[in-house]
Amino acid sequence: MKFFADTGDVAEIRELAEMGLVDGVTTNPSLIAKAGRPLKDVIKEICAITTGPVSAEVAALDFASMMKEAEVLRKIAKNVAVKVPLTVDGLKACKALSSDGTMVNVTLCFSPNQALLAAKAGAHFVSPFIGRLDDIHIDGMDLVAEIRQIYDNYDYATNILVASIRTPNHIKQAALIGADYATAPPAVLKSLIKHPLTDKGIEMFLADWKKTGQSI
Ligand code: G3P
């Protein structure tokens, strides 16, 4: 499974990259607002850290304006994936951009049928938003499992990029289902490392090592 960092915070991406945890990055307008910096600067800096796909989202809602924004975004770096919403115009933009060789991430997917449409429009990624379904008491993982089955039934090449991940368990479940990618906030990615028995084991080894009086 590949991991994307879901953030516009360049320092955090750099730290995760040093741990080998960054196969790419996803951003959205909310994350860029949180970063408090110009979109183009943020995306350019991220693309210098990772050669993996870096999703940058259009803000326009109509096809023509989406295409204009996509043109600006994809010129920033060759690993930019243009993110479009799962709407009629978003699918039109997806079809046009994908046919032109641009990586497209179709975002805000909340149903298997929406994911089917994204695949038919040639999306490189579809982003089912798991946490936001859980928020309304619908199991987001059921959606991931259903998309996996549909894509496998028809050999769609579109990658399932599980998004709106909130917990380590979301990542485990997505991996068990066979999702291709998970995008998560840096704090969630870092929390995958933690286990109380690892900490306790280190403590015990260090205590015993001290007793030997040795140094390496
Ligand atoms: O990857 C999508 C993500 O940024 C949305 O997450 O937690 O706002 O639902 P969240």
Coordinates of C-alpha atoms in Angstrom, one line a residue, residues 4-215:
F4 CA 0.3 9.9 0.8
A5 CA 0.6 12.7 3.4
D6 CA -2.6 14.7 3.5
T7 CA -1.3 18.1 4.4
G8 CA -0.1 21.4 3.1
D9 CA 2.6 21.7 5.8
V10 CA 5.9 21.4 4.0
A11 CA 8.0 20.9 7.2
E12 CA 5.8 17.9 8.2
I13 CA 6.1 16.4 4.7
R14 CA 9.9 16.7 4.9
E15 CA 10.0 14.9 8.2
L16 CA 7.7 12.1 7.0
A17 CA 9.8 11.8 3.8
E18 CA 12.9 11.2 6.0
M19 CA 11.1 8.2 7.5
G20 CA 10.2 6.8 4.0
L21 CA 6.5 7.4 4.6
V22 CA 5.8 9.7 1.7
D23 CA 4.9 8.1 -1.6
G24 CA 3.1 11.4 -2.5
V25 CA 1.0 14.2 -1.1
T26 CA -2.6 15.3 -1.2
T27 CA -3.9 18.8 -0.6
N28 CA -7.2 20.5 -0.8
P29 CA -8.5 24.1 -0.4
S30 CA -9.0 23.6 3.4
L31 CA -5.4 22.3 3.9
I32 CA -4.0 25.2 1.8
A33 CA -6.0 27.7 3.9
K34 CA -4.6 26.0 7.0
A35 CA -1.0 26.3 5.6
G36 CA -1.7 30.0 5.2
R37 CA 0.6 30.3 2.1
P38 CA 0.0 30.7 -1.6
L39 CA -1.1 27.5 -3.3
K40 CA 1.5 27.6 -6.1
D41 CA 4.4 28.1 -3.6
V42 CA 3.2 25.2 -1.4
I43 CA 2.7 22.8 -4.3
K44 CA 6.1 23.7 -5.9
E45 CA 7.9 23.1 -2.6
I46 CA 6.1 19.8 -2.1
C47 CA 7.0 18.6 -5.6
A48 CA 10.6 19.3 -4.8
I49 CA 10.4 17.0 -1.8
T50 CA 8.7 14.0 -3.5
T51 CA 8.7 12.7 -7.0
G52 CA 5.4 10.9 -6.2
P53 CA 2.0 12.4 -7.2
V54 CA 1.0 15.6 -5.5
S55 CA -2.7 16.4 -5.7
A56 CA -3.6 20.1 -6.1
E57 CA -7.3 20.9 -6.3
V58 CA -9.2 23.2 -8.6
A59 CA -11.5 25.7 -7.0
A60 CA -13.7 26.4 -10.0
L61 CA -17.0 24.6 -10.5
D62 CA -17.6 24.9 -14.2
F63 CA -15.8 22.9 -16.9
A64 CA -14.1 25.8 -18.7
S65 CA -12.8 27.4 -15.6
M66 CA -11.7 24.0 -14.2
M67 CA -9.6 23.4 -17.3
K68 CA -8.0 26.9 -17.0
E69 CA -7.1 26.2 -13.4
A70 CA -5.9 22.7 -14.2
E71 CA -3.6 24.2 -16.8
V72 CA -2.0 26.4 -14.2
L73 CA -1.7 23.6 -11.6
R74 CA -0.2 21.0 -14.0
K75 CA 2.4 23.5 -15.1
I76 CA 3.8 23.8 -11.6
A77 CA 5.6 20.4 -11.8
K78 CA 5.2 17.2 -13.8
N79 CA 4.1 15.1 -10.7
V80 CA 1.1 17.3 -10.0
A81 CA -2.2 15.4 -10.0
V82 CA -5.1 17.7 -10.7
K83 CA -7.9 17.1 -8.2
V84 CA -11.5 17.7 -9.4
P85 CA -14.8 17.3 -7.5
L86 CA -17.2 14.4 -8.3
T87 CA -19.6 16.6 -10.3
V88 CA -20.8 16.6 -13.9
D89 CA -18.2 19.3 -14.8
G90 CA -15.6 17.6 -12.7
L91 CA -16.1 14.3 -14.7
K92 CA -15.9 16.3 -17.9
A93 CA -12.6 17.8 -16.8
C94 CA -11.4 14.4 -15.7
K95 CA -12.1 12.9 -19.1
A96 CA -10.5 15.8 -20.9
L97 CA -7.4 16.0 -18.7
S98 CA -6.9 12.2 -18.5
S99 CA -7.1 11.9 -22.3
D100 CA -4.4 14.5 -22.4
G101 CA -2.1 12.4 -20.2
T102 CA -2.7 14.4 -16.9
M103 CA -3.1 12.5 -13.7
V104 CA -6.5 13.3 -12.2
N105 CA -7.7 12.7 -8.7
V106 CA -11.5 12.7 -8.5
T107 CA -12.4 13.8 -5.0
L108 CA -15.3 13.9 -2.6
C109 CA -16.5 10.3 -3.5
F110 CA -19.2 9.0 -1.2
S111 CA -20.8 6.2 -3.2
P112 CA -19.8 3.1 -5.3
N113 CA -21.7 4.5 -8.3
Q114 CA -19.7 7.8 -8.1
A115 CA -16.5 5.8 -8.1
L116 CA -17.7 3.8 -11.1
L117 CA -18.2 7.1 -13.0
A118 CA -14.8 8.4 -12.0
A119 CA -13.2 5.2 -13.4
K120 CA -15.2 5.5 -16.6
A121 CA -14.0 9.1 -16.9
G122 CA -10.4 7.8 -16.8
A123 CA -9.4 9.0 -13.3
H124 CA -6.0 8.0 -12.1
F125 CA -7.2 8.2 -8.5
V126 CA -10.7 8.2 -6.9
S127 CA -10.8 9.5 -3.3
P128 CA -13.5 8.0 -1.1
F129 CA -13.9 10.1 2.0
I130 CA -14.1 7.6 4.9
G131 CA -14.1 9.8 8.0
R132 CA -16.9 12.0 6.7
L133 CA -19.1 8.9 6.1
D134 CA -18.3 7.6 9.6
D135 CA -19.3 11.1 10.9
I136 CA -22.9 10.5 9.6
H137 CA -22.9 6.9 11.0
I138 CA -22.2 5.1 7.7
D139 CA -19.3 2.7 7.7
G140 CA -16.8 4.3 5.3
M141 CA -14.9 1.1 4.9
D142 CA -18.0 -0.6 3.3
L143 CA -17.6 2.0 0.5
V144 CA -13.9 1.1 0.0
A145 CA -14.7 -2.6 -0.1
E146 CA -17.5 -2.1 -2.6
I147 CA -15.3 0.1 -4.9
R148 CA -12.5 -2.5 -4.7
Q149 CA -15.0 -5.2 -5.8
I150 CA -16.4 -3.1 -8.7
Y151 CA -13.0 -2.1 -10.0
D152 CA -11.7 -5.7 -9.8
N153 CA -14.9 -6.9 -11.6
Y154 CA -14.1 -4.8 -14.6
D155 CA -10.4 -4.4 -14.3
Y156 CA -10.6 -0.6 -14.0
A157 CA -7.1 0.8 -13.6
T158 CA -8.3 3.7 -11.4
N159 CA -6.5 3.6 -8.1
I160 CA -8.5 3.7 -4.8
L161 CA -7.0 6.5 -2.7
V162 CA -8.7 6.2 0.7
A163 CA -9.1 9.8 2.1
S164 CA -10.5 11.5 5.1
I165 CA -8.6 9.0 7.2
R166 CA -8.8 9.8 10.9
T167 CA -7.3 6.8 12.7
P168 CA -4.6 4.1 12.4
N169 CA -7.5 1.5 12.2
H170 CA -8.8 3.2 9.0
I171 CA -5.4 2.5 7.4
K172 CA -5.3 -1.1 8.6
Q173 CA -8.8 -1.7 7.3
A174 CA -8.0 0.0 4.0
A175 CA -4.9 -2.2 3.6
L176 CA -6.9 -5.4 4.4
I177 CA -9.4 -4.5 1.7
G178 CA -6.7 -3.9 -0.8
A179 CA -7.0 -0.2 -1.4
D180 CA -4.1 1.0 -3.5
Y181 CA -3.3 4.2 -1.5
A182 CA -4.2 5.8 1.8
T183 CA -3.8 9.5 2.4
A184 CA -3.7 10.6 6.0
P185 CA -2.7 13.5 8.2
P186 CA 0.9 13.4 9.4
A187 CA -0.2 12.7 13.0
V188 CA -2.0 9.6 11.9
L189 CA 0.9 8.3 9.8
K190 CA 3.3 8.9 12.7
S191 CA 0.9 7.1 15.1
L192 CA 1.3 3.9 13.1
I193 CA 4.7 3.5 14.7
K194 CA 3.5 3.5 18.2
H195 CA 3.0 0.3 20.4
P196 CA 3.3 0.3 24.2
L197 CA 5.2 -3.0 24.0
T198 CA 7.9 -1.5 21.8
D199 CA 8.5 1.3 24.3
K200 CA 8.5 -1.2 27.2
G201 CA 10.8 -3.5 25.3
I202 CA 13.3 -0.7 24.7
E203 CA 13.1 0.2 28.4
M204 CA 13.9 -3.3 29.5
F205 CA 16.7 -3.8 27.0
L206 CA 18.3 -0.5 28.1
A207 CA 18.1 -1.5 31.8
D208 CA 19.8 -4.8 31.1
W209 CA 22.4 -3.2 28.8
K210 CA 23.4 -0.8 31.6
K211 CA 24.0 -3.8 33.9
T212 CA 26.6 -5.2 31.5
G213 CA 28.7 -2.0 31.9
Q214 CA 29.5 -2.3 28.2
S215 CA 29.5 0.4 25.5

